[in-house]
Coordinates of C-alpha atoms in Angstrom, one line a residue:
X250 CA 76.8 52.8 -139.6
X251 CA 74.5 54.6 -141.9
X252 CA 71.2 55.8 -140.5
X253 CA 69.3 53.2 -142.4
X254 CA 71.3 50.5 -140.6
X255 CA 70.7 51.7 -137.1
X256 CA 67.0 52.4 -137.6
X257 CA 65.4 50.9 -134.5
X258 CA 62.8 48.2 -135.0
X259 CA 60.7 45.8 -132.8
X260 CA 61.5 42.3 -133.8
X261 CA 60.0 40.1 -131.0
X262 CA 57.0 40.4 -128.9
X263 CA 55.2 38.1 -126.4
X264 CA 52.4 38.1 -124.0
X265 CA 51.9 35.4 -121.2
X266 CA 49.3 34.8 -118.7
X267 CA 48.2 32.3 -116.0
X268 CA 45.0 31.6 -114.2
X269 CA 45.2 30.8 -110.5
X270 CA 43.7 27.9 -108.7
X271 CA 46.2 27.5 -105.8
X272 CA 48.0 30.9 -105.3
X273 CA 51.0 29.2 -103.6
X274 CA 51.6 26.9 -106.6
X275 CA 51.9 29.2 -109.6
X276 CA 54.5 31.3 -111.3
X277 CA 55.5 34.7 -109.7
X278 CA 55.9 37.9 -111.7
X279 CA 59.7 37.2 -112.3
X280 CA 58.8 33.9 -113.8
X281 CA 56.3 35.5 -116.2
X282 CA 58.9 38.0 -117.2
X283 CA 61.5 35.3 -118.1
X284 CA 58.9 33.3 -119.9
X285 CA 57.7 36.3 -121.9
X286 CA 61.3 37.2 -122.8
X287 CA 62.2 33.8 -124.1
X288 CA 58.9 33.7 -126.0
X289 CA 59.7 37.1 -127.7
X290 CA 63.0 35.7 -128.9
X291 CA 61.1 32.7 -130.3
X292 CA 58.6 35.1 -132.0
X293 CA 61.5 36.8 -133.8
X294 CA 63.0 33.4 -134.7
X295 CA 66.3 34.4 -133.3
X296 CA 67.3 33.0 -129.9
X297 CA 70.6 34.8 -130.1
X298 CA 68.7 38.0 -129.3
X299 CA 68.8 36.7 -125.6
X300 CA 72.5 36.2 -125.1
X301 CA 73.3 39.1 -127.5
X302 CA 71.1 41.8 -125.6
X303 CA 73.1 44.7 -124.5
X304 CA 70.4 45.8 -122.0
X305 CA 67.4 44.3 -120.1
X306 CA 64.8 46.8 -118.7
X307 CA 61.9 46.0 -116.5
X308 CA 58.7 48.0 -115.8
X309 CA 58.3 48.5 -112.0
X310 CA 55.4 46.6 -110.6
X311 CA 53.6 45.4 -107.4
X312 CA 56.4 43.0 -106.4
X313 CA 59.3 43.1 -103.9
X314 CA 62.3 42.7 -106.3
X315 CA 65.1 45.1 -106.2
X316 CA 66.8 44.3 -109.5
X317 CA 64.5 41.9 -111.5
X318 CA 66.3 42.9 -114.7
X319 CA 69.4 41.2 -113.4
X320 CA 67.5 38.0 -112.6
X321 CA 65.9 38.0 -116.1
X322 CA 69.3 38.6 -117.6
X323 CA 70.9 35.7 -115.8
X324 CA 68.0 33.4 -116.7
X325 CA 68.4 34.0 -120.4
X326 CA 72.2 33.4 -120.3
X327 CA 73.3 37.0 -120.4
X328 CA 74.5 38.0 -116.9
X329 CA 76.6 40.9 -118.3
X330 CA 73.7 42.9 -119.8
X331 CA 73.1 46.4 -118.5
X332 CA 70.0 46.3 -116.2
X333 CA 67.4 48.9 -115.8
X334 CA 64.2 49.4 -113.9
X335 CA 61.6 52.1 -114.5
X336 CA 59.7 54.4 -112.1
X337 CA 56.0 54.2 -111.7
X338 CA 53.4 55.3 -114.1
X339 CA 51.2 54.4 -117.0
X340 CA 53.6 56.0 -119.5
X341 CA 56.8 54.3 -118.4
X342 CA 56.5 51.7 -121.2
X343 CA 56.6 54.4 -123.8
X344 CA 59.4 56.1 -121.9
X345 CA 61.6 53.0 -122.0
X346 CA 60.7 52.2 -125.5
X347 CA 61.7 55.6 -126.9
X348 CA 64.8 55.7 -124.7
X349 CA 65.8 52.3 -126.1
X350 CA 65.0 53.3 -129.7
X351 CA 67.0 56.4 -129.5
X352 CA 70.0 54.6 -128.0
X353 CA 69.9 51.9 -130.7
X354 CA 69.6 54.7 -133.4
X355 CA 72.7 56.4 -131.9
X356 CA 74.6 53.1 -131.6
X357 CA 74.9 53.1 -127.8
X358 CA 72.8 49.9 -127.6
X359 CA 72.5 47.0 -129.9
X360 CA 69.6 44.9 -128.6
X361 CA 67.3 46.0 -125.8
X362 CA 64.8 43.6 -124.0
X363 CA 61.8 45.3 -122.2
X364 CA 59.7 43.2 -120.0
X365 CA 57.2 43.4 -117.1
X366 CA 54.6 41.3 -115.3
X367 CA 52.0 41.5 -112.5
X368 CA 50.3 38.8 -110.6
X369 CA 47.3 40.7 -109.2
X370 CA 45.0 37.7 -109.4
X371 CA 47.4 35.6 -107.5
X372 CA 47.8 38.3 -104.9
X373 CA 44.0 38.8 -104.4
X374 CA 43.4 35.1 -104.0
X375 CA 46.3 34.7 -101.6
X376 CA 44.9 37.6 -99.5
X377 CA 41.4 35.9 -99.3
X378 CA 42.9 32.5 -98.5
X379 CA 45.2 33.9 -95.9
X380 CA 48.3 32.6 -97.8
X381 CA 51.6 34.5 -97.6
X382 CA 53.3 34.4 -100.9
X383 CA 56.9 33.2 -100.9
X384 CA 58.3 35.1 -103.9
X385 CA 62.1 34.8 -104.3
X386 CA 64.5 37.7 -103.9
X387 CA 66.1 39.6 -106.8
X388 CA 68.6 41.6 -104.9
X389 CA 71.0 44.4 -105.9
X390 CA 70.7 47.8 -107.6
X391 CA 70.0 48.2 -111.3
X392 CA 72.5 49.9 -113.4
X393 CA 69.9 52.4 -114.4
X394 CA 66.7 53.6 -112.9
X395 CA 64.8 55.2 -115.9
X396 CA 62.1 57.8 -116.0
X397 CA 61.0 60.6 -113.6
X398 CA 58.4 60.6 -110.8
X399 CA 55.8 63.2 -110.6
X400 CA 54.0 64.2 -107.3
X401 CA 50.4 63.9 -108.6
X402 CA 48.3 64.0 -105.3
X403 CA 47.5 67.3 -103.7
X404 CA 46.8 67.5 -99.9
X405 CA 43.7 69.4 -100.6
X406 CA 42.3 66.4 -102.6
X407 CA 43.6 63.9 -100.0
X408 CA 42.0 65.8 -97.2
X409 CA 38.6 65.1 -98.8
X410 CA 39.3 61.5 -99.5
X411 CA 40.3 61.7 -103.2
X412 CA 43.5 59.8 -103.5
X413 CA 43.1 57.0 -106.1
X414 CA 42.2 56.8 -109.7
X415 CA 39.0 54.9 -108.9
X416 CA 37.8 58.1 -107.2
X417 CA 39.2 60.8 -109.6
X418 CA 38.2 59.2 -113.0
X419 CA 34.5 59.1 -112.3
X420 CA 34.7 62.8 -111.3
X421 CA 36.2 63.3 -114.8
X422 CA 33.3 61.2 -116.2
X423 CA 30.5 63.3 -114.7
X424 CA 32.3 66.5 -115.8
X425 CA 32.3 65.1 -119.5
X426 CA 28.6 64.4 -119.3
X427 CA 27.7 67.8 -118.1
X428 CA 30.0 69.5 -120.7
X429 CA 28.3 67.4 -123.4
X430 CA 24.8 68.3 -122.1
X431 CA 23.8 64.8 -121.8
X432 CA 21.2 63.3 -119.5
X433 CA 22.2 60.7 -117.0
X434 CA 20.5 57.8 -118.8
X435 CA 21.7 58.8 -122.3
X436 CA 25.2 59.2 -121.0
X437 CA 25.3 55.8 -119.2
X438 CA 23.9 54.1 -122.3
X439 CA 26.6 55.7 -124.5
X440 CA 29.6 54.8 -122.4
X441 CA 28.3 51.3 -121.9
X442 CA 28.1 50.9 -125.7
X443 CA 31.7 52.2 -125.9
X444 CA 32.8 49.6 -123.4
X445 CA 30.9 46.8 -125.1
X446 CA 32.8 47.6 -128.2
X447 CA 36.0 47.1 -126.2
X448 CA 34.7 43.8 -124.9
X449 CA 34.1 42.5 -128.4
X450 CA 37.7 43.2 -129.3
X451 CA 38.9 41.4 -126.2
X452 CA 36.9 38.4 -127.2
X453 CA 39.0 38.1 -130.4
X454 CA 42.4 38.7 -128.5
X455 CA 44.0 35.4 -127.6
X456 CA 45.8 37.0 -124.7
X457 CA 42.7 38.9 -123.2
X458 CA 41.9 38.0 -119.6
X459 CA 38.2 38.2 -120.1
X460 CA 37.2 36.8 -123.5
X461 CA 33.4 36.3 -123.0
X462 CA 31.7 39.3 -124.6
X463 CA 29.9 41.6 -122.4
X464 CA 26.9 43.6 -123.8
X465 CA 26.1 47.2 -123.1
X466 CA 23.2 46.4 -120.8
X467 CA 25.2 43.9 -118.8
X468 CA 28.1 46.4 -118.4
X469 CA 26.0 49.3 -117.1
X470 CA 23.6 47.3 -114.9
X471 CA 24.8 46.7 -111.3
X472 CA 24.5 43.1 -110.1
X473 CA 26.2 40.4 -107.9
X474 CA 29.2 40.2 -110.4
X475 CA 29.1 43.9 -111.3
X476 CA 28.8 45.7 -108.1
X477 CA 28.5 49.5 -108.1
X478 CA 31.9 51.1 -107.4
X479 CA 31.3 54.8 -108.0
X480 CA 28.8 57.1 -109.9
X481 CA 28.5 56.2 -112.7
X482 CA 30.8 53.2 -112.8
X483 CA 30.0 49.6 -111.9
X484 CA 32.9 47.1 -111.7
X485 CA 32.9 46.4 -115.4
X486 CA 33.8 50.0 -116.2
X487 CA 36.9 49.9 -114.0
X488 CA 40.3 48.8 -115.0
X489 CA 40.9 45.1 -114.0
X490 CA 44.2 44.8 -112.1
X491 CA 43.4 41.3 -110.8
X492 CA 45.2 39.6 -113.6
X493 CA 48.4 37.5 -113.9
X494 CA 50.0 38.8 -117.1
X495 CA 53.4 39.5 -118.4
X496 CA 54.8 40.8 -121.7
X497 CA 58.1 41.4 -123.4
X498 CA 59.4 43.5 -126.4
X499 CA 62.7 43.1 -128.1
X500 CA 64.2 46.0 -130.1
X501 CA 67.3 46.2 -132.2
X502 CA 68.6 47.8 -135.3
X503 CA 67.8 46.7 -138.9
X504 CA 71.4 45.9 -139.3
X505 CA 71.4 43.4 -136.4
X506 CA 68.0 42.1 -137.4
X507 CA 69.2 41.4 -140.9
X508 CA 72.4 39.8 -139.6
X509 CA 70.5 37.5 -137.2
X510 CA 68.2 36.4 -140.0
X511 CA 65.1 37.9 -138.7
X512 CA 62.7 38.2 -141.7
X513 CA 61.5 41.7 -142.5
X514 CA 57.9 40.5 -142.1
X515 CA 58.6 40.5 -138.3
X516 CA 59.8 44.0 -138.3
X517 CA 57.8 46.8 -136.9
X518 CA 59.2 50.3 -136.8
X519 CA 58.5 53.0 -134.2
X520 CA 58.1 56.1 -136.3
X521 CA 57.8 59.0 -133.8
X522 CA 56.8 59.6 -130.2
X523 CA 55.8 62.4 -127.9
X524 CA 55.0 62.9 -124.3
X525 CA 53.8 65.7 -122.0
X526 CA 52.0 66.2 -118.7
X527 CA 49.1 68.4 -117.5
X528 CA 49.3 70.1 -114.1
X529 CA 50.7 67.7 -111.6
X530 CA 47.7 68.2 -109.3
X531 CA 44.1 67.9 -110.7
X532 CA 43.3 70.9 -108.4
X533 CA 45.1 73.3 -110.8
X534 CA 43.4 72.1 -114.0
X535 CA 41.4 74.7 -115.9
X536 CA 38.5 72.2 -116.1
X537 CA 37.9 68.5 -115.5
X538 CA 36.7 67.3 -119.0
X539 CA 39.7 68.3 -121.2
X540 CA 43.5 67.7 -121.4
X541 CA 45.8 70.2 -123.0
X542 CA 48.7 67.8 -122.5
X543 CA 47.0 65.1 -124.2
X544 CA 45.8 67.4 -127.1
X545 CA 49.1 69.1 -127.7
X546 CA 51.4 66.0 -127.4
X547 CA 49.0 63.7 -129.2
X548 CA 48.4 65.8 -132.1
X549 CA 52.0 66.7 -132.4
X550 CA 52.9 62.9 -132.7
X551 CA 50.5 62.6 -135.6
X552 CA 51.8 65.9 -137.1
X553 CA 55.4 64.7 -136.8
X554 CA 54.6 61.6 -138.9
X555 CA 53.0 63.7 -141.7
X556 CA 49.6 62.1 -141.0
X557 CA 46.0 63.0 -140.2
X558 CA 44.2 61.1 -137.5
X559 CA 42.1 59.4 -140.2
X560 CA 45.3 58.0 -141.8
X561 CA 45.8 55.9 -138.7
X562 CA 44.2 52.5 -139.2
X563 CA 44.7 50.9 -135.8
X564 CA 44.7 52.4 -132.3
X565 CA 45.0 51.3 -128.7
X566 CA 43.8 54.2 -126.6
X567 CA 44.8 53.9 -122.9
X568 CA 41.6 52.7 -121.3
X569 CA 41.8 52.6 -117.5
X570 CA 38.3 54.2 -117.4
X571 CA 35.8 55.3 -120.0
X572 CA 36.5 58.9 -119.1
X573 CA 40.2 58.5 -120.2
X574 CA 39.1 57.2 -123.6
X575 CA 36.5 60.0 -124.2
X576 CA 39.0 62.7 -123.4
X577 CA 41.5 61.2 -125.8
X578 CA 39.0 60.9 -128.6
X579 CA 37.8 64.4 -128.1
X580 CA 41.2 65.9 -127.9
X581 CA 42.6 64.0 -130.9
X582 CA 39.5 64.4 -133.1
X583 CA 38.8 60.6 -133.2
X584 CA 35.4 59.3 -134.1
X585 CA 34.2 57.5 -130.9
X586 CA 32.4 55.0 -133.1
X587 CA 35.6 53.7 -134.7
X588 CA 37.6 50.8 -133.1
X589 CA 39.7 52.3 -130.4
X590 CA 41.7 49.3 -129.1
X591 CA 43.5 46.4 -130.3
X592 CA 43.7 44.5 -126.9
X593 CA 40.1 45.0 -125.7
X594 CA 41.1 47.5 -123.0
X595 CA 42.1 47.3 -119.4
X596 CA 38.6 46.2 -118.1
X597 CA 38.5 43.1 -120.4
X598 CA 41.9 42.4 -121.8
X599 CA 43.4 43.1 -118.3
X600 CA 45.0 46.1 -116.6
X601 CA 48.4 45.0 -115.3
X602 CA 49.2 48.4 -113.9
X603 CA 52.3 50.2 -115.3
X604 CA 52.8 47.4 -117.9
X605 CA 49.6 47.5 -119.7
X606 CA 51.0 49.6 -122.6
X607 CA 53.5 46.8 -123.3
X608 CA 50.6 44.5 -124.0
X609 CA 49.2 47.2 -126.3
X610 CA 52.4 47.5 -128.2
X611 CA 52.8 43.7 -128.4
X612 CA 49.3 43.3 -129.7
X613 CA 49.7 46.2 -132.1
X614 CA 52.9 44.6 -133.5
X615 CA 50.9 41.4 -134.3
X616 CA 48.1 43.4 -136.0
X617 CA 50.6 45.5 -138.1
X618 CA 52.4 42.4 -139.2
X619 CA 49.1 41.2 -140.6
X620 CA 48.2 44.4 -142.3
X621 CA 51.4 45.6 -144.2
X622 CA 51.6 49.3 -145.0
X623 CA 49.1 50.3 -142.2
X624 CA 49.9 52.5 -139.2
X625 CA 49.1 52.1 -135.5
X626 CA 48.9 54.5 -132.6
X627 CA 49.5 53.3 -129.0
X628 CA 48.9 55.8 -126.2
X629 CA 49.8 55.9 -122.5
X630 CA 48.3 57.7 -119.5
X631 CA 49.7 58.0 -116.0
X632 CA 48.2 59.3 -112.9
X633 CA 45.0 61.2 -113.1
X634 CA 45.0 62.1 -116.8
X635 CA 48.3 63.6 -115.8
X636 CA 51.1 62.1 -118.0
X637 CA 50.6 61.3 -121.6
X638 CA 52.6 59.5 -124.1
X639 CA 52.2 58.5 -127.8
X640 CA 53.9 56.3 -130.3
X641 CA 53.2 55.6 -134.0
X642 CA 54.2 52.2 -135.4
X643 CA 54.2 50.7 -138.9
X644 CA 55.6 47.8 -140.9
X645 CA 57.1 50.3 -143.3
X646 CA 60.5 52.0 -142.6
X647 CA 59.9 55.7 -141.6
X648 CA 60.9 58.3 -144.1
X649 CA 63.1 60.0 -141.4
X650 CA 65.0 58.7 -138.4
X651 CA 62.9 57.9 -135.2
X652 CA 62.2 61.1 -133.5
X653 CA 60.8 62.1 -130.0
X654 CA 59.5 65.4 -128.8
X655 CA 58.1 66.8 -125.5
X656 CA 56.1 69.9 -126.3
X657 CA 55.8 70.7 -122.6
X658 CA 56.3 74.4 -123.0
X659 CA 53.1 74.7 -125.1
X660 CA 51.2 72.8 -122.4
X661 CA 52.5 75.0 -119.6
X662 CA 51.2 78.1 -121.5
X663 CA 47.6 76.7 -121.2
X664 CA 45.2 78.3 -118.7
X665 CA 45.1 76.8 -115.1
X666 CA 42.9 77.4 -112.1
X667 CA 43.7 78.6 -108.6
X668 CA 42.9 76.3 -105.7
X669 CA 41.3 77.4 -102.5
X670 CA 42.7 74.8 -100.0
X671 CA 40.3 76.0 -97.3
X672 CA 37.0 77.6 -98.3
X673 CA 33.6 78.1 -96.7
X674 CA 30.6 79.6 -98.3
X675 CA 28.6 79.4 -101.6
X676 CA 29.8 77.2 -104.4
X677 CA 28.7 75.6 -107.6
X678 CA 29.2 71.9 -108.1
X679 CA 31.7 71.4 -111.0
X680 CA 31.7 67.7 -110.8
X681 CA 31.3 64.9 -108.3
X682 CA 31.0 61.2 -107.7
X683 CA 29.5 58.8 -105.0
X684 CA 31.8 55.9 -103.7
X685 CA 30.1 52.8 -102.7
X686 CA 30.9 50.7 -99.7
X687 CA 29.5 47.2 -98.8
X688 CA 26.3 48.7 -97.5
X689 CA 25.7 51.0 -100.5
X690 CA 26.5 54.7 -101.1
X691 CA 29.3 55.7 -98.6
X692 CA 30.7 59.1 -99.4
X693 CA 30.0 61.9 -102.0
X694 CA 33.1 63.7 -103.4
X695 CA 32.7 67.0 -105.1
X696 CA 34.8 69.5 -107.0
X697 CA 33.4 73.0 -106.5
X698 CA 33.7 76.3 -108.0
X699 CA 33.8 79.4 -105.8
X700 CA 32.2 82.7 -107.0
X701 CA 35.7 84.0 -107.7
X702 CA 36.4 81.0 -109.9
X703 CA 38.7 79.1 -107.7
X704 CA 38.3 75.4 -107.1
X705 CA 37.7 73.7 -103.8
X706 CA 37.1 70.1 -102.8
X707 CA 34.3 68.9 -100.4
X708 CA 32.5 65.8 -99.4
X709 CA 29.3 64.5 -97.8
X710 CA 28.1 61.5 -96.0
X711 CA 24.5 62.7 -95.7
X712 CA 22.4 59.6 -96.6
X713 CA 19.6 61.7 -98.2
X714 CA 22.1 63.7 -100.3
X715 CA 24.0 60.5 -101.4
X716 CA 20.8 58.9 -102.5
X717 CA 20.0 62.0 -104.6
X718 CA 23.6 62.1 -106.0
X719 CA 23.2 58.6 -107.3
X720 CA 20.1 59.3 -109.3
X721 CA 20.1 62.9 -110.1
X722 CA 22.4 65.4 -112.0
X723 CA 24.4 67.5 -109.5
X724 CA 26.8 69.2 -111.7
X725 CA 25.9 72.9 -111.9
X726 CA 23.9 72.7 -108.6
X727 CA 24.3 75.6 -106.1
X728 CA 25.5 74.6 -102.6
X729 CA 27.7 75.9 -99.8
X730 CA 30.8 74.3 -98.1
X731 CA 31.1 74.6 -94.3
X732 CA 34.4 75.1 -92.5
X733 CA 34.9 71.4 -92.2
X734 CA 34.8 70.8 -95.9
X735 CA 31.3 69.3 -96.0
X736 CA 29.1 70.3 -98.9
X737 CA 25.6 71.2 -98.0
X738 CA 22.6 71.5 -100.3

């Protein structure tokens, strides 16, 4: 086939959700995947996509299935399709999409179905009710396990209690504030306005989990429904994984789309994609408020398309926490005041773990179908601002074949920082957060700089210090670390 006939195109998209009353009497993730896949074929107006698919690929999630892709394929009447399951991470949707697009372009795949789902709301309600969920088995091994795993947690971080995104991203946030020279109140007001803009978009998204708009004051003010989680994030500034959501994308070539009678008004073309990663461990980052991997790979994606950032009309910036959005806008030169999401973001539209970007691409497809000639950017982020992925989409056919690059060599040439795994003595606080428990401030976590420039991690449970860390600026303060890793002021 000529290149123009094998050009990859997204022809069908769907998003599904359910709201839980009885956690034992609702659809499980596999059901949501099957429902979304069928709905994506209906969206394309071509049920033959289901039985004609050469591959079914599933985004790994918080469920016990071994080969859910086989179960999906059998449910849609295509038991012979190649099956694939991804590794973990917020960039795996991009990885599967670009892998599938390149294979369609090369002629090694004809039609590829991507799907994924989470039932975090069901799981949370079942735990509270003491209900054991009886999800069915999906046994066997997939034909392919797609993607790569990165070891992104360092023992020096874990030894100080820093193991999850909910702990690391507020540390990034406070570093951003300090680098910008903002006061605590001004900073909190700014990021709450940013998040209020996301909430307004979610209110107009028919698939958003939380469609009631939240204002900036409500978002930044702790209360019974907005408990403090970390400094400076209350609950509404955190990704919301307690959602039951699924999505599906169907990709094929323009030749197959035409033969199946799918109207060109449904076609959305992936133009270019890139990915890269920063240092596997945050401990070795040069600083905690920038991302060379994001900057280099993101700008390269835009450059490959022959565009400037202002030529991109629509964006869905990965939005697990406000710090992730701010780093992306700063690194890509995006005005923070412009619309940055088409879904409403992971706090309001929903954060179904690894599969969120599929919802971003599905919603971007709908937006671009309604705005012919315009361009959309969807980003992905995995780990602790570690892995970065980008893809540009448009309703117009790209001038060149779909291309992908990984400019990792350029990222690896950027400055890094040495870690002092065990340190005692004087330090300066680089950034910090306070994690809250049921009774209030529970533990302070601090990234510290030694006089020789090395980074060390420390924590504190001193009640007086924790109270001050909640209300005062601690970035730049002088302190010392004792031999047990406690920071003392």
